[in-house]
Tab-separated table of C-alpha atoms in Angstrom:
chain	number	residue	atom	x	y	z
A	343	UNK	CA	-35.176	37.734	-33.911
A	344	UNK	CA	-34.004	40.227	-30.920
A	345	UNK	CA	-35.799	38.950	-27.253
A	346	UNK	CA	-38.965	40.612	-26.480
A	347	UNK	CA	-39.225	44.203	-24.337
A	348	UNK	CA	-39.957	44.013	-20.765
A	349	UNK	CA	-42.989	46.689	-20.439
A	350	UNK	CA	-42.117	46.270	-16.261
A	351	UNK	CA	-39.745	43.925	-13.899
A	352	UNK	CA	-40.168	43.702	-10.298
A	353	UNK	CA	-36.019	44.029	-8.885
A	354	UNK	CA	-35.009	42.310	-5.558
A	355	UNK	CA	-37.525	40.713	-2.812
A	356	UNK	CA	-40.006	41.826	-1.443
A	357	UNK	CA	-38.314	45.038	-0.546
A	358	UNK	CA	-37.577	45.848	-4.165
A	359	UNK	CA	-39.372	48.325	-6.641
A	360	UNK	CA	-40.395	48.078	-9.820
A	361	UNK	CA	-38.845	49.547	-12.854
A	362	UNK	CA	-40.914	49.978	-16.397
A	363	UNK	CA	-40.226	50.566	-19.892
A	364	UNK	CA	-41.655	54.634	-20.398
A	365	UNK	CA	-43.765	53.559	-23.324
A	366	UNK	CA	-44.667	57.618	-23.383
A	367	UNK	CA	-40.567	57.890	-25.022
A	368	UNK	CA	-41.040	55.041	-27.833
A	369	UNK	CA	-40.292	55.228	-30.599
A	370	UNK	CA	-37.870	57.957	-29.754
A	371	UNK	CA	-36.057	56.705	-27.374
A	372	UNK	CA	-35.894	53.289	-24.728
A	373	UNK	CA	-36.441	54.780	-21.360
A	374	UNK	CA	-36.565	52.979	-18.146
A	375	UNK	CA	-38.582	54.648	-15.035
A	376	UNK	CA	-37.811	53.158	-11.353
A	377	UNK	CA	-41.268	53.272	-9.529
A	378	UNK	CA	-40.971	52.960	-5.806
A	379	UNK	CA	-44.360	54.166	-4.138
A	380	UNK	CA	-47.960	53.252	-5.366
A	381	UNK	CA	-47.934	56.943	-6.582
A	382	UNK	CA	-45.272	56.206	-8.668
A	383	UNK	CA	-47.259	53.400	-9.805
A	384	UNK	CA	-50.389	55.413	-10.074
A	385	UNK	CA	-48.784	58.254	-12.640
A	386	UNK	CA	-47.138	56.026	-14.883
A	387	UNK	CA	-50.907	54.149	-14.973
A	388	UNK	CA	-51.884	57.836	-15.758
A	389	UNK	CA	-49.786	58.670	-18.134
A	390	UNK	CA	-49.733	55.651	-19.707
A	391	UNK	CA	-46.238	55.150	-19.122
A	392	UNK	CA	-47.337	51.607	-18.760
A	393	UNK	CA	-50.342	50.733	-20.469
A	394	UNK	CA	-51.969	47.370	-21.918
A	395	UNK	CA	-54.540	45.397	-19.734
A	396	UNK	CA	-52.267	42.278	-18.996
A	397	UNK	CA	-49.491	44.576	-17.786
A	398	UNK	CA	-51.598	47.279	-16.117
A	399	UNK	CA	-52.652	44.556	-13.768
A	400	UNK	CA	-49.488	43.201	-13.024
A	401	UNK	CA	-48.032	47.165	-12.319
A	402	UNK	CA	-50.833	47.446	-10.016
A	403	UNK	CA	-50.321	44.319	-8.044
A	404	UNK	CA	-46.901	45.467	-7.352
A	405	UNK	CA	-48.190	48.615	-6.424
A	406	UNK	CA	-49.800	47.333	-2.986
A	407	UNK	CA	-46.812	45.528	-2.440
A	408	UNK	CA	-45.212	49.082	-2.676
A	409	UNK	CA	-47.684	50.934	-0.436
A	410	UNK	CA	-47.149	48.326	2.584
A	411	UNK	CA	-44.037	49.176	2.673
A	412	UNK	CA	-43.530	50.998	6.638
A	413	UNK	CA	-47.021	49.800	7.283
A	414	UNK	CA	-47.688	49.446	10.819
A	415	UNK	CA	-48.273	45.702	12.930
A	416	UNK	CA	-51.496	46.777	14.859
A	417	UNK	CA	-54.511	45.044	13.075
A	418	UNK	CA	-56.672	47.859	13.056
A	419	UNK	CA	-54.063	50.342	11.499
A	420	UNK	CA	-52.676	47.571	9.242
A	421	UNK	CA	-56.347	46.893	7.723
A	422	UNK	CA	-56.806	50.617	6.966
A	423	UNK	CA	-53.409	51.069	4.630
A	424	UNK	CA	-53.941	47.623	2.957
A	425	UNK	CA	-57.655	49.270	2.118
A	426	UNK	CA	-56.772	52.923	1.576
A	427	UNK	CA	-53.887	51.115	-0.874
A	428	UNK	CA	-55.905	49.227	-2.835
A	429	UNK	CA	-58.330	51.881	-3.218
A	430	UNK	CA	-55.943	54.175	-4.445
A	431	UNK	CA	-54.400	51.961	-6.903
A	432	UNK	CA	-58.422	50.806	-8.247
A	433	UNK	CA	-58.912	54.469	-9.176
A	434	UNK	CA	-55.856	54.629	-11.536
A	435	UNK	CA	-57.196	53.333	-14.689
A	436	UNK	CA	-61.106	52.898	-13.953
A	437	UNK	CA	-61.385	51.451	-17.580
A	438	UNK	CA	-58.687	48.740	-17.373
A	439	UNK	CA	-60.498	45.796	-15.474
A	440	UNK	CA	-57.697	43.809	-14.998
A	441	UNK	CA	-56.431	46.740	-12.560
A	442	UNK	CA	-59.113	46.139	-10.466
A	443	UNK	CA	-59.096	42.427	-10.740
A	444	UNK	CA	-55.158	42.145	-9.399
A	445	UNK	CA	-55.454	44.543	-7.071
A	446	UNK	CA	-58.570	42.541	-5.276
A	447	UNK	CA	-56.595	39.337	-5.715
A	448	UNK	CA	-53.605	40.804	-3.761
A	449	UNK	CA	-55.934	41.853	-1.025
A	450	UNK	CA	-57.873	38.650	-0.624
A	451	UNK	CA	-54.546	37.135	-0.552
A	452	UNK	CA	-53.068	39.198	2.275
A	453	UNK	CA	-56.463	38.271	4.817
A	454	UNK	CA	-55.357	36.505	8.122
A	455	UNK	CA	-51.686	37.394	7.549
A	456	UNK	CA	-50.239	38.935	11.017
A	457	UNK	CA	-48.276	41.814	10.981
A	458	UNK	CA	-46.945	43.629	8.266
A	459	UNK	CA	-44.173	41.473	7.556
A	460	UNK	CA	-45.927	38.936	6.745
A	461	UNK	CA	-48.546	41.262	5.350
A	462	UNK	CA	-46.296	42.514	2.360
A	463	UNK	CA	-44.820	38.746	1.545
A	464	UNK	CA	-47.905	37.751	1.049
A	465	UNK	CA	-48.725	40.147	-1.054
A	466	UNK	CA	-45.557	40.165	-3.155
A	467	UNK	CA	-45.986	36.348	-3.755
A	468	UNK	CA	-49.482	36.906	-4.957
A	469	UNK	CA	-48.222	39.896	-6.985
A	470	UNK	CA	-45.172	37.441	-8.839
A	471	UNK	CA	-47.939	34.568	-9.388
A	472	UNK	CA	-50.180	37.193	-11.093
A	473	UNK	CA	-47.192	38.045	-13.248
A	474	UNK	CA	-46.139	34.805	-13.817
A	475	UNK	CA	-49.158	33.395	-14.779
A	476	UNK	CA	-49.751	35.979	-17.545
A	477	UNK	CA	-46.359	35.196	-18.661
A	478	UNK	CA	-47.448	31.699	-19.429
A	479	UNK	CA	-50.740	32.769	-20.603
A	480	UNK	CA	-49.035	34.609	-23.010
A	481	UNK	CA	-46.525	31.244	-24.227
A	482	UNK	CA	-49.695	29.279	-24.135
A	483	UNK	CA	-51.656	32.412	-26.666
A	484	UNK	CA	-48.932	32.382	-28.948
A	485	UNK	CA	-48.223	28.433	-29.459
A	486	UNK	CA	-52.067	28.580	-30.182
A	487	UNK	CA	-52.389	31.396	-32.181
A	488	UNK	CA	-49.560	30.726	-34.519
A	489	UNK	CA	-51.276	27.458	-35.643
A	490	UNK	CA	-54.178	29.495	-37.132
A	491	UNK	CA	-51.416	31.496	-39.742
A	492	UNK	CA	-50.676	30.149	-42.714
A	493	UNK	CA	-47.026	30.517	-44.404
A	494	UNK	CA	-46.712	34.342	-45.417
A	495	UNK	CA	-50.120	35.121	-44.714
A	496	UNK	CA	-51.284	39.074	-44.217
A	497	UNK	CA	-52.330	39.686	-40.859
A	498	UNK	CA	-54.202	43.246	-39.553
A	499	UNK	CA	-53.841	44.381	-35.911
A	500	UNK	CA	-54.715	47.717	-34.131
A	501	UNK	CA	-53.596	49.256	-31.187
A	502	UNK	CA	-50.811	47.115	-29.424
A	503	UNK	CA	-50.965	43.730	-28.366
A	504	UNK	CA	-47.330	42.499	-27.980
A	505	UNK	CA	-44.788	42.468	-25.380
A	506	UNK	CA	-45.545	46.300	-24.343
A	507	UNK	CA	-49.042	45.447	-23.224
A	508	UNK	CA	-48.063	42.586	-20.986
A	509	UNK	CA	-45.698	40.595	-18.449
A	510	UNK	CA	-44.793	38.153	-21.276
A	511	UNK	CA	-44.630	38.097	-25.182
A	512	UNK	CA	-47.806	39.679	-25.968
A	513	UNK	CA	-51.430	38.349	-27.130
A	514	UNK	CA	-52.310	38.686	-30.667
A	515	UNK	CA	-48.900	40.368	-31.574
A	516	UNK	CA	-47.363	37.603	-29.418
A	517	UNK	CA	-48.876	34.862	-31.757
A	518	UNK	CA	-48.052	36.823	-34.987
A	519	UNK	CA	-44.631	36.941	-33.612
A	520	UNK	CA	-44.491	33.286	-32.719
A	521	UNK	CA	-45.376	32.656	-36.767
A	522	UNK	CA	-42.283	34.453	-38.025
A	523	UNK	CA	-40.146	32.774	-35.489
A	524	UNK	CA	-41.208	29.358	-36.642
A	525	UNK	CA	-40.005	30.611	-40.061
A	526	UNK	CA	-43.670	31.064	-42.013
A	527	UNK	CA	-42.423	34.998	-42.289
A	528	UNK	CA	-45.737	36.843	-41.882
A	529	UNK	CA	-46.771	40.623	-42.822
A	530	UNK	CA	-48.259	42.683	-40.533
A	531	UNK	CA	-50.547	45.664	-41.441
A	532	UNK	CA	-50.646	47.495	-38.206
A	533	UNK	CA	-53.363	50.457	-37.775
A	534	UNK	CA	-51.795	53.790	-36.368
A	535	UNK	CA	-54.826	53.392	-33.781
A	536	UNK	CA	-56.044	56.624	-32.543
A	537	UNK	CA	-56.140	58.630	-30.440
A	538	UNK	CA	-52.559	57.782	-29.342
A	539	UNK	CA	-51.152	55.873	-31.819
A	540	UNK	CA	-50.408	52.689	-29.857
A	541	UNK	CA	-50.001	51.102	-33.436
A	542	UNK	CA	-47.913	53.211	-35.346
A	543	UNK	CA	-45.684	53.960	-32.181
A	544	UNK	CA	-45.168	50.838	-30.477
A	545	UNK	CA	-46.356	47.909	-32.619
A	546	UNK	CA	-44.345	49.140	-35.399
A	547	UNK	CA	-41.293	49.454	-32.879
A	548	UNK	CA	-42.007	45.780	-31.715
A	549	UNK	CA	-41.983	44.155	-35.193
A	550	UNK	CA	-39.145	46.202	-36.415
A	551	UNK	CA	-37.300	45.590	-33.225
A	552	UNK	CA	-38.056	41.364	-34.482
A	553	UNK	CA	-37.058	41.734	-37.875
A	554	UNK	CA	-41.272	40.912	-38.856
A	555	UNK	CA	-42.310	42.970	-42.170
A	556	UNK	CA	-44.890	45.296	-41.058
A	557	UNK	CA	-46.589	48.332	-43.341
A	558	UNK	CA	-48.123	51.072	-41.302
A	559	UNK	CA	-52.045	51.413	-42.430
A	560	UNK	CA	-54.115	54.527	-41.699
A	561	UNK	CA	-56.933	53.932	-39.539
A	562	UNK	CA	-59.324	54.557	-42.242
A	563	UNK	CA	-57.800	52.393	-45.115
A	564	UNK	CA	-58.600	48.880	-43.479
A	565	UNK	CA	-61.975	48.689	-45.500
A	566	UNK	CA	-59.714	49.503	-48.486
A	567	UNK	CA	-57.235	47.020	-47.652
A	568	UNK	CA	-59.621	44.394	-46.991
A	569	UNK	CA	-61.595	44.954	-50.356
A	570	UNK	CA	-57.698	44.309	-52.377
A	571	UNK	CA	-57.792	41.377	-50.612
A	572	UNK	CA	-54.448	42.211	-48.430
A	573	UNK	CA	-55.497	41.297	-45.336
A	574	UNK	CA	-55.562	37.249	-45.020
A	575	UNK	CA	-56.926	37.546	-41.295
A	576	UNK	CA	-57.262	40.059	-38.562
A	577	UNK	CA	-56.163	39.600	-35.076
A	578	UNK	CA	-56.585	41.801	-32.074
A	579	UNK	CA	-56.842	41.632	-28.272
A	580	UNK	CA	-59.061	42.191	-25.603
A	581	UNK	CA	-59.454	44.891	-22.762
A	582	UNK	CA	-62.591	42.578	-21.258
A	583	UNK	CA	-64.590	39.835	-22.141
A	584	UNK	CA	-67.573	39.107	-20.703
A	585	UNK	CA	-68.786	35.769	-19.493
A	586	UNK	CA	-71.174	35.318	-22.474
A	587	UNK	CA	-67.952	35.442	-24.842
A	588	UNK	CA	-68.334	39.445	-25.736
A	589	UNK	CA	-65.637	40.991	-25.770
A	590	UNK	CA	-64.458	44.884	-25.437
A	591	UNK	CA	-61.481	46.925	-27.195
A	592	UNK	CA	-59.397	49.935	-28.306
A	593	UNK	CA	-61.625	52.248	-30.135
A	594	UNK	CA	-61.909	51.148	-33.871
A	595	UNK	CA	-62.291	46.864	-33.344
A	596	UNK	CA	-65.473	46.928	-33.395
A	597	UNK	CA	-65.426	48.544	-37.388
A	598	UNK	CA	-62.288	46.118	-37.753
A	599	UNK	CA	-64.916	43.269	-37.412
A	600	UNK	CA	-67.629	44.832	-38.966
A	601	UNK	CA	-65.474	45.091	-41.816
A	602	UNK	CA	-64.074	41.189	-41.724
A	603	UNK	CA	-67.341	40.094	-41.613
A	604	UNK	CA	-68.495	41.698	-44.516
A	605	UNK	CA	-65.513	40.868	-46.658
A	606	UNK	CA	-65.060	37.548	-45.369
A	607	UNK	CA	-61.738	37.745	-43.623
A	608	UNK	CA	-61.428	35.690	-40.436
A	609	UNK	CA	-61.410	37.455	-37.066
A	610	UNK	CA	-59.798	36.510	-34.136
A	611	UNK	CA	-59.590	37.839	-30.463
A	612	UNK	CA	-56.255	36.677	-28.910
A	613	UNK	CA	-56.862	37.255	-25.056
A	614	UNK	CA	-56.345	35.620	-21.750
């Protein structure tokens, strides 16, 4: 199996920029877009240029680290840019909570620091330890995951769960992927996942790119599938989950489960 994409990478210190995988070009073609303000940060959020909750957080982390860049040493003026910022950077991607959540993190993290030097390394170590940690979160997801498929088992997905959507190997995808590497040679039935076809685009790039046998299923043929009995288990991710164990995803999971439920296939939500 080929090494994972890298859906973003901070380069340098804390002076660097970050560069992401345009996930906008895939399948087509592997295209790599240097982002070097938080506007930068905030189109490619846009655009989806970088999308997946995991890795939306991390991108906007970064992208405070980007907007103190210059910022001035009085208090008073310092305060304002490391609010404006943040605000900015909140507003990208209203829907993705983790952008929201890393953002706030960076900010608590950068209280009492004096001057903007010290300002912006504090927020680029907080904005590595939020990447890092999902990186392990990720190792940790697919060492767990993997024990719950069987040797050649059928798994269904939707929308995009692997390396693409986050700092490290992926969630769901990342477990499935973690199977065929310990040799039990899974099949994947991926859902094209509308509207944008996160499924058919880039999950079917990911487990072509590993070598995993994948078939491409219409949105609307996973009751059919499940009813032939060619789904073993389905396994998606999360874009929240609330503190009662709910949890919320790409259009279409909720009839995934609906449908596992009623045909008795096992359902799992792979998430940090």
């Amino acid at each position: 199996m080929t090494s994972p994409p890298r859906a973003l990478e901070w380069i340098g210190d804390a002076d660097g920029f970050l560069r992401v995988l345009d996930q906008t070009a895939l399948p087509d073609a592997e295209t790599t877009v240097d982002l070097r303000t938080p506007d930068d940060v905030i189109a490619a959020l846009r655009r989806l240029a970088v999308r997946g909750a995991p890795a939306i957080g991390v991108a906007g982390a970064y992208a405070v680290v980007l907007g103190l860049r210059g910022a001035p040493d009085s208090a008073d003026a310092l305060s304002r840019v490391v609010a404006d910022v943040c605000a900015a950077v909140e507003s990208a991607r209203p829907t993705a909570v983790n952008l929201a959540w890393a953002v706030r993190r960076v900010r608590r993290a950068v209280d009492g620091a004096a001057g903007s030097a010290a300002t912006r390394r504090a927020a680029f170590a907080e904005a590595r330890a939020i990447e890092d940690e999902d990186r392990t979160a990720c190792a940790r997801m697919a060492a767990y995951g993997a024990t719950l498929i069987g040797p050649g088992e059928r798994v269904l997905t939707c929308c995009n769960t692997g390396a693409l959507a986050t700092a490290g190997e992926g969630t769901a995808l990342g477990a499935i992927l973690a199977t065929a590497r310990a040799g039990r040679r899974p099949t994947v039935y991926a859902c094209e996942t509308r509207p944008l076809l996160q499924g058919s685009r880039l999950t079917m790039w990911e487990l072509g790119r590993a070598g995993v046998d994948a078939v491409l299923l219409c949105d609307n043929a996973a009751a059919e599938a499940m009813r032939r009995g060619l789904a073993d288990r389905v396994m998606v991710g999360a874009d929240r989950v609330a503190r009662n164990g709910d949890v919320a995803n790409k259009i279409g999971t909720y009839g995934l489960a609906t449908l596992a439920r009623a045909h008795g296939v096992p359902f799992h939500v792979v998430a940090p």
